[in-house]
Structures are given as structure tokens and as C-alpha cells.
Amino acid sequence: VRSLLDEIGLGSERVQMVNLSAAMGARFAEIALEMVERIRAMGPNPLGQGIGESGGVT
Amino acid sequence: MIVAEQKPLAELKAMLDGYRKVLVVGCGTCVTVCFAGGEKEVGILASALRMATRLDGNGIEFDEVTVQRQCEWEYIDPLAGQLSDYAALLSLGCGVGVQTLAERFPAVRVLPGLNTKFMGLPVEQGVWEERCQACGNCILDVTGGICPIARCSKQLLNGPCGGSQRGKCEVNPETPCAWQLIWERMSALGMLDRLLQVQPPKDWSTSRDGGPRRIIREDLRLPEDYRD
């Protein structure tokens, strides 16, 4: 998915997979915050609303 | 199976430039099982192209359909009624599928979404390897079921050559020496003496040069009056 997002031109940084156990709440919060910061810096989805299957990537 | 892989998105975008509405046509046979052009790949590619062309500012509309087999008239004929809306078809079939569509629907532009690579098999999950070059004159009986035409870099009929090193090919050390494999197989079968018979030059007239090859089976052919 990440390489496809790069090919499309949306940027692979918009998706990330992390393996965590249910006991790693603090680490989960840390990763979520990093992700939010990264996405904010990248700005909104340039496609906006209304594209995808037969319309929308939301 | 026929093994293919998808063309890069950038190449497809350039190919589709200028079209407004495109039908992506998948194939449910070989390219489905090698994960290049089945229903799933059609869906992913169509979505990717929708997004990519929209980001480029020339959003092309993509519809999707997958037929069981692109290389037979009876499977593609049902598409005839749905094609008037489309300026182009992007075929995710092998080269045979692309040409079958183009021949049947000459009024529509038919474009290839895949690069057709070879006839082979998955040797492990995610890895495909060539096994047959369709030379038209099979010698697998002589070589223990291992084809030196497809698998020996030099297509030797009387191998191995002097470049076989520890079972690997000198052309590419990743390639097992086909003649080493043949020797091992024939040895295990107790038939090494067969390899002492020198194979004469192969008749290549059955192979690829000289235009498209045909097979005509009169026992299966319809009488002349009934043919298309």
C-alpha cells in the first residue's frame, strides 16, 4: 500500500503499520501522536472528498 | 501458466493520457493466479488510476470488469453491449488477451496494462520462474523432465558447458545449471547412459521465427459452411 501511495502521488507516509501488544498503551499513544503530527504537516488529502470505488476516498 | 506483471503506473498514465472514460478489463485465468490482472488487481489498479489521474488534474473515469478468459471469443463477446461508452479498454490480460479484445472490438482502442513475461510456475510464494519456451518440439523425454531450452542460458542440447560452477550457471550465478539438474535427475533414475547419446541439432522450424504458428485439428474443426 505504501509503495502504491507513492506511485499514485499521495505519499507513503499517509499510512503506517505497527505491531504492538495490548499492554503497550503508552507506546501506542506515542505512535498515534507522531502519526497525527506527520499527517498535519503533510496537509489534507489532496484528492479531497468524492473519489474511490465509484466515488469516495474519505 | 502465462506469467505477467503490471506496467508501472507512470507508463499507464502516459498511455491513457487524453482518454475520458476507460474500461479496465481483467482476466480470470492465468493472470489471476499470478496476481497481475484478476478481479482484485483490476479493482486496485482502477482505484490507483482514478486517484493518480485526478491528482494530475485530468481525472479519467475508470470502470471495471473481469471476464473468465480474455483469449476466447465466447468469454469476451458479452462485453460488446457495454463498450459504446468507452474511448479505450485497458486490458489486464496477457498479450493474447489484449489482441483478442483488439481483434473482436476494432472500433475501441485496446491498451495493454501488463507486460507478459513467460510460461512458468510459482517456485515459491511470490516467485515465478520460466519453464517452457514453446519451441514446438518437446525433448523433455531425453532430458529427464528438465528443459534445457528454457532453463539453460545457452540452450545447449548436449551440456553442461565448461561454465557450470558448483551447480550454478556462469551467465547468472543465481540460475541453477539446467544440465547439472538434468544430470542429477538422470542419475537418480539410473539412466545416465542416455546422456551419452549425442543429440543432433534441434529442428527449430517449429519455434517462434517465421510468423504465428497454427494448429489445425480437422477432427475438431467445423465443416466449412459452419465456420465463422
PDB file of C-alpha atoms in Angstrom:
ATOM      1  CA  VAL A   1       0.000   0.000   0.000  1.00  0.00           C
ATOM      2  CA  ARG A   2       2.832   2.372   0.860  1.00  0.00           C
ATOM      3  CA  SER A   3       4.598   1.912  -2.471  1.00  0.00           C
ATOM      4  CA  LEU A   4       1.270   2.248  -4.308  1.00  0.00           C
ATOM      5  CA  LEU A   5       0.545   5.516  -2.476  1.00  0.00           C
ATOM      6  CA  ASP A   6       3.927   6.820  -3.602  1.00  0.00           C
ATOM      7  CA  GLU A   7       3.239   5.774  -7.197  1.00  0.00           C
ATOM      8  CA  ILE A   8      -0.161   7.477  -7.105  1.00  0.00           C
ATOM      9  CA  GLY A   9       1.449  10.613  -5.727  1.00  0.00           C
ATOM     10  CA  LEU A  10      -0.354  10.693  -2.380  1.00  0.00           C
ATOM     11  CA  GLY A  11       2.730   9.885  -0.297  1.00  0.00           C
ATOM     12  CA  SER A  12       3.525   6.648   1.519  1.00  0.00           C
ATOM     13  CA  GLU A  13       3.768   8.486   4.848  1.00  0.00           C
ATOM     14  CA  ARG A  14      -0.016   8.614   4.988  1.00  0.00           C
ATOM     15  CA  VAL A  15      -0.226   5.023   6.107  1.00  0.00           C
ATOM     16  CA  GLN A  16       1.823   3.081   8.621  1.00  0.00           C
ATOM     17  CA  MET A  17       1.569  -0.354  10.154  1.00  0.00           C
ATOM     18  CA  VAL A  18       2.917  -1.014  13.643  1.00  0.00           C
ATOM     19  CA  ASN A  19       2.812  -4.183  15.700  1.00  0.00           C
ATOM     20  CA  LEU A  20       2.010  -3.597  19.355  1.00  0.00           C
ATOM     21  CA  SER A  21       0.698  -5.703  22.179  1.00  0.00           C
ATOM     22  CA  ALA A  22      -2.441  -4.714  24.104  1.00  0.00           C
ATOM     23  CA  ALA A  23      -0.183  -3.904  27.076  1.00  0.00           C
ATOM     24  CA  MET A  24       1.696  -1.144  25.223  1.00  0.00           C
ATOM     25  CA  GLY A  25      -0.744   1.718  25.722  1.00  0.00           C
ATOM     26  CA  ALA A  26       1.897   4.395  26.227  1.00  0.00           C
ATOM     27  CA  ARG A  27       3.781   3.396  23.083  1.00  0.00           C
ATOM     28  CA  PHE A  28       0.506   3.324  21.146  1.00  0.00           C
ATOM     29  CA  ALA A  29      -0.267   6.906  22.201  1.00  0.00           C
ATOM     30  CA  GLU A  30       3.251   7.978  21.244  1.00  0.00           C
ATOM     31  CA  ILE A  31       2.946   6.452  17.764  1.00  0.00           C
ATOM     32  CA  ALA A  32      -0.530   7.921  17.288  1.00  0.00           C
ATOM     33  CA  LEU A  33       0.784  11.390  18.185  1.00  0.00           C
ATOM     34  CA  GLU A  34       3.703  11.028  15.768  1.00  0.00           C
ATOM     35  CA  MET A  35       1.281   9.967  13.053  1.00  0.00           C
ATOM     36  CA  VAL A  36      -1.005  12.952  13.731  1.00  0.00           C
ATOM     37  CA  GLU A  37       1.951  15.342  13.577  1.00  0.00           C
ATOM     38  CA  ARG A  38       3.187  13.810  10.340  1.00  0.00           C
ATOM     39  CA  ILE A  39      -0.238  13.945   8.701  1.00  0.00           C
ATOM     40  CA  ARG A  40      -0.850  17.539   9.848  1.00  0.00           C
ATOM     41  CA  ALA A  41       2.488  18.533   8.346  1.00  0.00           C
ATOM     42  CA  MET A  42       1.556  16.861   5.069  1.00  0.00           C
ATOM     43  CA  GLY A  43      -1.785  18.622   4.940  1.00  0.00           C
ATOM     44  CA  PRO A  44      -5.174  17.274   3.918  1.00  0.00           C
ATOM     45  CA  ASN A  45      -5.699  14.565   1.342  1.00  0.00           C
ATOM     46  CA  PRO A  46      -5.146  16.422  -1.944  1.00  0.00           C
ATOM     47  CA  LEU A  47      -7.960  14.453  -3.531  1.00  0.00           C
ATOM     48  CA  GLY A  48     -10.435  15.912  -1.081  1.00  0.00           C
ATOM     49  CA  GLN A  49     -13.777  14.175  -0.974  1.00  0.00           C
ATOM     50  CA  GLY A  50     -15.569  12.109  -3.518  1.00  0.00           C
ATOM     51  CA  ILE A  51     -13.315   9.620  -5.244  1.00  0.00           C
ATOM     52  CA  GLY A  52     -12.624   5.942  -4.814  1.00  0.00           C
ATOM     53  CA  GLU A  53     -14.646   2.826  -5.553  1.00  0.00           C
ATOM     54  CA  SER A  54     -17.207   4.759  -7.545  1.00  0.00           C
ATOM     55  CA  GLY A  55     -16.607   7.907  -5.682  1.00  0.00           C
ATOM     56  CA  GLY A  56     -15.042   8.375  -2.366  1.00  0.00           C
ATOM     57  CA  VAL A  57     -11.806   8.151  -0.591  1.00  0.00           C
ATOM     58  CA  THR A  58     -12.777   9.692   2.718  1.00  0.00           C
TER      59      THR A  58
ATOM     60  CA  MET B   1       0.542 -20.665 -16.658  1.00  0.00           C
ATOM     61  CA  ILE B   2       1.280 -17.465 -18.529  1.00  0.00           C
ATOM     62  CA  VAL B   3       3.045 -15.145 -16.094  1.00  0.00           C
ATOM     63  CA  ALA B   4       2.743 -11.378 -16.367  1.00  0.00           C
ATOM     64  CA  GLU B   5       3.279  -8.285 -14.268  1.00  0.00           C
ATOM     65  CA  GLN B   6       1.639  -4.903 -14.183  1.00  0.00           C
ATOM     66  CA  LYS B   7       3.183  -1.997 -16.031  1.00  0.00           C
ATOM     67  CA  PRO B   8       4.328   0.916 -13.848  1.00  0.00           C
ATOM     68  CA  LEU B   9       1.586   3.425 -13.048  1.00  0.00           C
ATOM     69  CA  ALA B  10       3.528   6.244 -14.728  1.00  0.00           C
ATOM     70  CA  GLU B  11       3.638   4.325 -18.024  1.00  0.00           C
ATOM     71  CA  LEU B  12      -0.092   3.580 -17.822  1.00  0.00           C
ATOM     72  CA  LYS B  13      -0.908   7.222 -17.087  1.00  0.00           C
ATOM     73  CA  ALA B  14       1.057   8.332 -20.146  1.00  0.00           C
ATOM     74  CA  MET B  15      -0.663   5.666 -22.262  1.00  0.00           C
ATOM     75  CA  LEU B  16      -4.119   6.769 -21.094  1.00  0.00           C
ATOM     76  CA  ASP B  17      -3.494  10.486 -21.447  1.00  0.00           C
ATOM     77  CA  GLY B  18      -6.305  12.126 -23.384  1.00  0.00           C
ATOM     78  CA  TYR B  19      -8.986   9.496 -22.761  1.00  0.00           C
ATOM     79  CA  ARG B  20     -12.006  10.463 -20.666  1.00  0.00           C
ATOM     80  CA  LYS B  21     -13.580   7.127 -19.840  1.00  0.00           C
ATOM     81  CA  VAL B  22     -11.737   3.824 -19.721  1.00  0.00           C
ATOM     82  CA  LEU B  23     -12.866   0.264 -19.013  1.00  0.00           C
ATOM     83  CA  VAL B  24     -10.283  -1.822 -17.143  1.00  0.00           C
ATOM     84  CA  VAL B  25     -10.736  -5.437 -18.255  1.00  0.00           C
ATOM     85  CA  GLY B  26      -9.341  -8.221 -16.081  1.00  0.00           C
ATOM     86  CA  CYS B  27      -8.903 -11.886 -16.930  1.00  0.00           C
ATOM     87  CA  GLY B  28      -9.897 -14.735 -14.632  1.00  0.00           C
ATOM     88  CA  THR B  29      -7.361 -17.282 -15.843  1.00  0.00           C
ATOM     89  CA  CYS B  30      -3.513 -17.199 -15.815  1.00  0.00           C
ATOM     90  CA  VAL B  31      -3.061 -13.570 -14.775  1.00  0.00           C
ATOM     91  CA  THR B  32      -5.470 -14.049 -11.866  1.00  0.00           C
ATOM     92  CA  VAL B  33      -3.367 -16.820 -10.378  1.00  0.00           C
ATOM     93  CA  CYS B  34      -0.138 -14.864 -10.854  1.00  0.00           C
ATOM     94  CA  PHE B  35      -1.757 -11.829  -9.181  1.00  0.00           C
ATOM     95  CA  ALA B  36      -1.293  -9.488 -12.137  1.00  0.00           C
ATOM     96  CA  GLY B  37      -4.665  -8.990 -13.799  1.00  0.00           C
ATOM     97  CA  GLY B  38      -7.524 -10.653 -11.919  1.00  0.00           C
ATOM     98  CA  GLU B  39     -10.599  -9.050 -10.393  1.00  0.00           C
ATOM     99  CA  LYS B  40      -8.661  -7.914  -7.324  1.00  0.00           C
ATOM    100  CA  GLU B  41      -5.861  -6.313  -9.359  1.00  0.00           C
ATOM    101  CA  VAL B  42      -8.419  -4.627 -11.626  1.00  0.00           C
ATOM    102  CA  GLY B  43     -10.031  -3.035  -8.561  1.00  0.00           C
ATOM    103  CA  ILE B  44      -6.742  -1.858  -7.089  1.00  0.00           C
ATOM    104  CA  LEU B  45      -5.385  -0.525 -10.375  1.00  0.00           C
ATOM    105  CA  ALA B  46      -8.614   1.261 -11.294  1.00  0.00           C
ATOM    106  CA  SER B  47      -8.676   2.955  -7.870  1.00  0.00           C
ATOM    107  CA  ALA B  48      -5.000   3.903  -8.138  1.00  0.00           C
ATOM    108  CA  LEU B  49      -5.509   5.330 -11.634  1.00  0.00           C
ATOM    109  CA  ARG B  50      -8.611   7.265 -10.537  1.00  0.00           C
ATOM    110  CA  MET B  51      -6.597   8.917  -7.786  1.00  0.00           C
ATOM    111  CA  ALA B  52      -3.399   9.399  -9.787  1.00  0.00           C
ATOM    112  CA  THR B  53      -5.109  10.948 -12.830  1.00  0.00           C
ATOM    113  CA  ARG B  54      -7.177  13.196 -10.608  1.00  0.00           C
ATOM    114  CA  LEU B  55      -4.044  14.383  -8.814  1.00  0.00           C
ATOM    115  CA  ASP B  56      -2.615  15.191 -12.240  1.00  0.00           C
ATOM    116  CA  GLY B  57      -5.656  17.335 -12.923  1.00  0.00           C
ATOM    117  CA  ASN B  58      -7.138  15.249 -15.750  1.00  0.00           C
ATOM    118  CA  GLY B  59      -9.331  12.835 -13.783  1.00  0.00           C
ATOM    119  CA  ILE B  60     -10.173   9.908 -16.044  1.00  0.00           C
ATOM    120  CA  GLU B  61     -13.247   7.843 -15.275  1.00  0.00           C
ATOM    121  CA  PHE B  62     -12.482   4.138 -14.844  1.00  0.00           C
ATOM    122  CA  ASP B  63     -14.975   1.284 -14.828  1.00  0.00           C
ATOM    123  CA  GLU B  64     -14.095  -2.316 -14.060  1.00  0.00           C
ATOM    124  CA  VAL B  65     -14.978  -5.715 -15.430  1.00  0.00           C
ATOM    125  CA  THR B  66     -13.291  -9.119 -15.293  1.00  0.00           C
ATOM    126  CA  VAL B  67     -14.052 -11.903 -17.740  1.00  0.00           C
ATOM    127  CA  GLN B  68     -13.277 -15.543 -17.149  1.00  0.00           C
ATOM    128  CA  ARG B  69     -10.877 -15.741 -20.099  1.00  0.00           C
ATOM    129  CA  GLN B  70      -9.830 -12.913 -22.413  1.00  0.00           C
ATOM    130  CA  CYS B  71      -8.348 -15.265 -25.003  1.00  0.00           C
ATOM    131  CA  GLU B  72     -11.581 -16.847 -26.244  1.00  0.00           C
ATOM    132  CA  TRP B  73     -14.332 -15.141 -28.230  1.00  0.00           C
ATOM    133  CA  GLU B  74     -17.157 -16.681 -26.218  1.00  0.00           C
ATOM    134  CA  TYR B  75     -15.945 -15.085 -22.978  1.00  0.00           C
ATOM    135  CA  ILE B  76     -15.409 -11.580 -24.363  1.00  0.00           C
ATOM    136  CA  ASP B  77     -18.417 -11.387 -26.693  1.00  0.00           C
ATOM    137  CA  PRO B  78     -20.777 -10.428 -23.825  1.00  0.00           C
ATOM    138  CA  LEU B  79     -18.733  -7.205 -23.421  1.00  0.00           C
ATOM    139  CA  ALA B  80     -19.878  -5.990 -26.840  1.00  0.00           C
ATOM    140  CA  GLY B  81     -23.010  -4.314 -25.492  1.00  0.00           C
ATOM    141  CA  GLN B  82     -21.175  -2.269 -22.848  1.00  0.00           C
ATOM    142  CA  LEU B  83     -18.370  -0.783 -24.905  1.00  0.00           C
ATOM    143  CA  SER B  84     -20.021   2.188 -26.592  1.00  0.00           C
ATOM    144  CA  ASP B  85     -19.364   4.418 -23.548  1.00  0.00           C
ATOM    145  CA  TYR B  86     -15.606   3.883 -23.583  1.00  0.00           C
ATOM    146  CA  ALA B  87     -12.851   5.531 -25.551  1.00  0.00           C
ATOM    147  CA  ALA B  88     -10.382   2.848 -24.521  1.00  0.00           C
ATOM    148  CA  LEU B  89     -10.074  -0.550 -22.883  1.00  0.00           C
ATOM    149  CA  LEU B  90      -7.148  -1.167 -20.574  1.00  0.00           C
ATOM    150  CA  SER B  91      -6.621  -4.911 -20.712  1.00  0.00           C
ATOM    151  CA  LEU B  92      -5.099  -6.682 -17.743  1.00  0.00           C
ATOM    152  CA  GLY B  93      -4.894  -9.855 -19.790  1.00  0.00           C
ATOM    153  CA  CYS B  94      -1.710 -11.297 -21.255  1.00  0.00           C
ATOM    154  CA  GLY B  95      -0.655 -10.309 -24.763  1.00  0.00           C
ATOM    155  CA  VAL B  96      -3.089 -12.876 -26.129  1.00  0.00           C
ATOM    156  CA  GLY B  97      -5.967 -11.298 -24.217  1.00  0.00           C
ATOM    157  CA  VAL B  98      -5.102  -7.792 -25.413  1.00  0.00           C
ATOM    158  CA  GLN B  99      -5.018  -8.970 -29.028  1.00  0.00           C
ATOM    159  CA  THR B 100      -8.227 -10.959 -28.717  1.00  0.00           C
ATOM    160  CA  LEU B 101     -10.040  -7.844 -27.447  1.00  0.00           C
ATOM    161  CA  ALA B 102      -8.476  -5.669 -30.154  1.00  0.00           C
ATOM    162  CA  GLU B 103      -9.435  -8.128 -32.869  1.00  0.00           C
ATOM    163  CA  ARG B 104     -13.008  -8.534 -31.658  1.00  0.00           C
ATOM    164  CA  PHE B 105     -13.659  -4.858 -30.924  1.00  0.00           C
ATOM    165  CA  PRO B 106     -11.779  -2.930 -33.630  1.00  0.00           C
ATOM    166  CA  ALA B 107     -13.734   0.278 -33.017  1.00  0.00           C
ATOM    167  CA  VAL B 108     -12.312   0.659 -29.499  1.00  0.00           C
ATOM    168  CA  ARG B 109      -8.701   1.394 -28.597  1.00  0.00           C
ATOM    169  CA  VAL B 110      -7.315  -1.556 -26.625  1.00  0.00           C
ATOM    170  CA  LEU B 111      -4.251  -0.894 -24.455  1.00  0.00           C
ATOM    171  CA  PRO B 112      -2.006  -3.306 -22.547  1.00  0.00           C
ATOM    172  CA  GLY B 113      -1.865  -2.916 -18.765  1.00  0.00           C
ATOM    173  CA  LEU B 114       0.567  -5.792 -18.264  1.00  0.00           C
ATOM    174  CA  ASN B 115       3.913  -6.942 -19.509  1.00  0.00           C
ATOM    175  CA  THR B 116       3.608 -10.621 -20.411  1.00  0.00           C
ATOM    176  CA  LYS B 117       6.759 -12.337 -19.218  1.00  0.00           C
ATOM    177  CA  PHE B 118       6.845 -16.091 -19.758  1.00  0.00           C
ATOM    178  CA  MET B 119       5.264 -19.513 -19.259  1.00  0.00           C
ATOM    179  CA  GLY B 120       6.225 -20.807 -15.892  1.00  0.00           C
ATOM    180  CA  LEU B 121       5.230 -21.669 -12.371  1.00  0.00           C
ATOM    181  CA  PRO B 122       5.406 -20.218  -8.876  1.00  0.00           C
ATOM    182  CA  VAL B 123       8.501 -21.884  -7.371  1.00  0.00           C
ATOM    183  CA  GLU B 124       7.681 -20.342  -4.017  1.00  0.00           C
ATOM    184  CA  GLN B 125       5.069 -17.858  -2.842  1.00  0.00           C
ATOM    185  CA  GLY B 126       5.689 -14.631  -4.738  1.00  0.00           C
ATOM    186  CA  VAL B 127       8.394 -16.045  -7.041  1.00  0.00           C
ATOM    187  CA  TRP B 128       7.673 -17.210 -10.604  1.00  0.00           C
ATOM    188  CA  GLU B 129      10.137 -18.909 -12.909  1.00  0.00           C
ATOM    189  CA  GLU B 130      10.127 -19.770 -16.587  1.00  0.00           C
ATOM    190  CA  ARG B 131       9.811 -23.414 -17.563  1.00  0.00           C
ATOM    191  CA  CYS B 132       8.750 -23.587 -21.219  1.00  0.00           C
ATOM    192  CA  GLN B 133       9.585 -21.528 -24.311  1.00  0.00           C
ATOM    193  CA  ALA B 134       7.041 -23.245 -26.570  1.00  0.00           C
ATOM    194  CA  CYS B 135       9.723 -24.352 -29.029  1.00  0.00           C
ATOM    195  CA  GLY B 136       7.150 -26.654 -30.570  1.00  0.00           C
ATOM    196  CA  ASN B 137       9.267 -29.797 -30.423  1.00  0.00           C
ATOM    197  CA  CYS B 138       9.465 -31.160 -26.881  1.00  0.00           C
ATOM    198  CA  ILE B 139      12.597 -33.021 -25.790  1.00  0.00           C
ATOM    199  CA  LEU B 140      11.753 -33.435 -22.088  1.00  0.00           C
ATOM    200  CA  ASP B 141      11.829 -37.218 -22.533  1.00  0.00           C
ATOM    201  CA  VAL B 142      15.549 -37.019 -23.308  1.00  0.00           C
ATOM    202  CA  THR B 143      16.426 -34.574 -20.534  1.00  0.00           C
ATOM    203  CA  GLY B 144      14.656 -36.084 -17.546  1.00  0.00           C
ATOM    204  CA  GLY B 145      11.792 -33.609 -17.478  1.00  0.00           C
ATOM    205  CA  ILE B 146      14.053 -30.550 -17.225  1.00  0.00           C
ATOM    206  CA  CYS B 147      14.070 -28.263 -20.250  1.00  0.00           C
ATOM    207  CA  PRO B 148      17.479 -27.020 -21.413  1.00  0.00           C
ATOM    208  CA  ILE B 149      15.796 -24.731 -23.953  1.00  0.00           C
ATOM    209  CA  ALA B 150      14.021 -22.710 -21.267  1.00  0.00           C
ATOM    210  CA  ARG B 151      16.424 -23.241 -18.383  1.00  0.00           C
ATOM    211  CA  CYS B 152      19.955 -23.422 -19.811  1.00  0.00           C
ATOM    212  CA  SER B 153      21.228 -19.909 -20.570  1.00  0.00           C
ATOM    213  CA  LYS B 154      22.855 -21.224 -23.732  1.00  0.00           C
ATOM    214  CA  GLN B 155      20.054 -23.614 -24.743  1.00  0.00           C
ATOM    215  CA  LEU B 156      22.566 -26.431 -25.046  1.00  0.00           C
ATOM    216  CA  LEU B 157      21.323 -29.803 -26.206  1.00  0.00           C
ATOM    217  CA  ASN B 158      24.498 -31.560 -25.078  1.00  0.00           C
ATOM    218  CA  GLY B 159      25.524 -29.941 -21.810  1.00  0.00           C
ATOM    219  CA  PRO B 160      26.806 -28.932 -19.460  1.00  0.00           C
ATOM    220  CA  CYS B 161      29.173 -26.339 -20.861  1.00  0.00           C
ATOM    221  CA  GLY B 162      32.510 -25.517 -19.265  1.00  0.00           C
ATOM    222  CA  GLY B 163      30.995 -22.620 -17.368  1.00  0.00           C
ATOM    223  CA  SER B 164      28.914 -24.642 -14.941  1.00  0.00           C
ATOM    224  CA  GLN B 165      30.336 -23.950 -11.476  1.00  0.00           C
ATOM    225  CA  ARG B 166      29.132 -25.826  -8.399  1.00  0.00           C
ATOM    226  CA  GLY B 167      25.769 -26.369  -9.980  1.00  0.00           C
ATOM    227  CA  LYS B 168      25.291 -22.729 -10.975  1.00  0.00           C
ATOM    228  CA  CYS B 169      25.331 -21.020 -14.355  1.00  0.00           C
ATOM    229  CA  GLU B 170      28.234 -18.770 -15.360  1.00  0.00           C
ATOM    230  CA  VAL B 171      25.814 -16.377 -17.065  1.00  0.00           C
ATOM    231  CA  ASN B 172      23.955 -15.769 -13.803  1.00  0.00           C
ATOM    232  CA  PRO B 173      25.108 -17.389 -10.562  1.00  0.00           C
ATOM    233  CA  GLU B 174      21.506 -17.219  -9.296  1.00  0.00           C
ATOM    234  CA  THR B 175      20.464 -19.654 -12.025  1.00  0.00           C
ATOM    235  CA  PRO B 176      20.871 -23.347 -11.304  1.00  0.00           C
ATOM    236  CA  CYS B 177      22.729 -25.063 -14.131  1.00  0.00           C
ATOM    237  CA  ALA B 178      19.985 -26.856 -16.065  1.00  0.00           C
ATOM    238  CA  TRP B 179      22.433 -29.522 -17.235  1.00  0.00           C
ATOM    239  CA  GLN B 180      23.573 -30.177 -13.670  1.00  0.00           C
ATOM    240  CA  LEU B 181      19.903 -30.671 -12.771  1.00  0.00           C
ATOM    241  CA  ILE B 182      19.433 -32.944 -15.783  1.00  0.00           C
ATOM    242  CA  TRP B 183      22.494 -34.986 -14.847  1.00  0.00           C
ATOM    243  CA  GLU B 184      21.291 -35.355 -11.242  1.00  0.00           C
ATOM    244  CA  ARG B 185      17.794 -36.376 -12.331  1.00  0.00           C
ATOM    245  CA  MET B 186      19.011 -38.906 -14.878  1.00  0.00           C
ATOM    246  CA  SER B 187      21.490 -40.244 -12.346  1.00  0.00           C
ATOM    247  CA  ALA B 188      18.709 -40.725  -9.776  1.00  0.00           C
ATOM    248  CA  LEU B 189      16.657 -42.514 -12.422  1.00  0.00           C
ATOM    249  CA  GLY B 190      19.618 -44.784 -13.264  1.00  0.00           C
ATOM    250  CA  MET B 191      19.553 -43.511 -16.850  1.00  0.00           C
ATOM    251  CA  LEU B 192      22.879 -41.693 -17.152  1.00  0.00           C
ATOM    252  CA  ASP B 193      23.798 -43.824 -20.161  1.00  0.00           C
ATOM    253  CA  ARG B 194      21.085 -41.964 -22.120  1.00  0.00           C
ATOM    254  CA  LEU B 195      23.066 -38.751 -21.754  1.00  0.00           C
ATOM    255  CA  LEU B 196      25.959 -40.314 -23.653  1.00  0.00           C
ATOM    256  CA  GLN B 197      23.876 -40.246 -26.804  1.00  0.00           C
ATOM    257  CA  VAL B 198      24.776 -37.056 -28.619  1.00  0.00           C
ATOM    258  CA  GLN B 199      21.714 -35.035 -29.512  1.00  0.00           C
ATOM    259  CA  PRO B 200      21.653 -33.865 -33.126  1.00  0.00           C
ATOM    260  CA  PRO B 201      20.958 -30.211 -33.933  1.00  0.00           C
ATOM    261  CA  LYS B 202      17.409 -29.341 -32.972  1.00  0.00           C
ATOM    262  CA  ASP B 203      14.760 -28.660 -35.578  1.00  0.00           C
ATOM    263  CA  TRP B 204      13.916 -25.028 -34.835  1.00  0.00           C
ATOM    264  CA  SER B 205      11.409 -24.731 -37.654  1.00  0.00           C
ATOM    265  CA  THR B 206       8.684 -25.407 -35.091  1.00  0.00           C
ATOM    266  CA  SER B 207       9.816 -22.500 -32.905  1.00  0.00           C
ATOM    267  CA  ARG B 208       8.952 -18.830 -32.937  1.00  0.00           C
ATOM    268  CA  ASP B 209      10.548 -17.310 -36.012  1.00  0.00           C
ATOM    269  CA  GLY B 210       8.522 -17.198 -39.194  1.00  0.00           C
ATOM    270  CA  GLY B 211       5.230 -15.699 -38.094  1.00  0.00           C
ATOM    271  CA  PRO B 212       2.415 -17.010 -35.933  1.00  0.00           C
ATOM    272  CA  ARG B 213       2.195 -20.759 -35.599  1.00  0.00           C
ATOM    273  CA  ARG B 214      -1.075 -22.607 -36.063  1.00  0.00           C
ATOM    274  CA  ILE B 215      -2.521 -25.921 -35.054  1.00  0.00           C
ATOM    275  CA  ILE B 216      -5.331 -27.242 -37.211  1.00  0.00           C
ATOM    276  CA  ARG B 217      -7.301 -30.174 -35.863  1.00  0.00           C
ATOM    277  CA  GLU B 218      -9.532 -31.416 -38.648  1.00  0.00           C
ATOM    278  CA  ASP B 219     -11.260 -33.774 -36.197  1.00  0.00           C
ATOM    279  CA  LEU B 220     -12.451 -30.752 -34.188  1.00  0.00           C
ATOM    280  CA  ARG B 221     -12.936 -28.247 -36.968  1.00  0.00           C
ATOM    281  CA  LEU B 222     -16.442 -27.393 -38.072  1.00  0.00           C
ATOM    282  CA  PRO B 223     -17.378 -28.109 -41.672  1.00  0.00           C
ATOM    283  CA  GLU B 224     -16.578 -25.139 -43.919  1.00  0.00           C
ATOM    284  CA  ASP B 225     -20.196 -23.960 -44.180  1.00  0.00           C
ATOM    285  CA  TYR B 226     -20.490 -23.663 -40.393  1.00  0.00           C
ATOM    286  CA  ARG B 227     -17.317 -21.689 -39.669  1.00  0.00           C
ATOM    287  CA  ASP B 228     -17.414 -18.033 -38.511  1.00  0.00           C
TER     288      ASP B 228
END
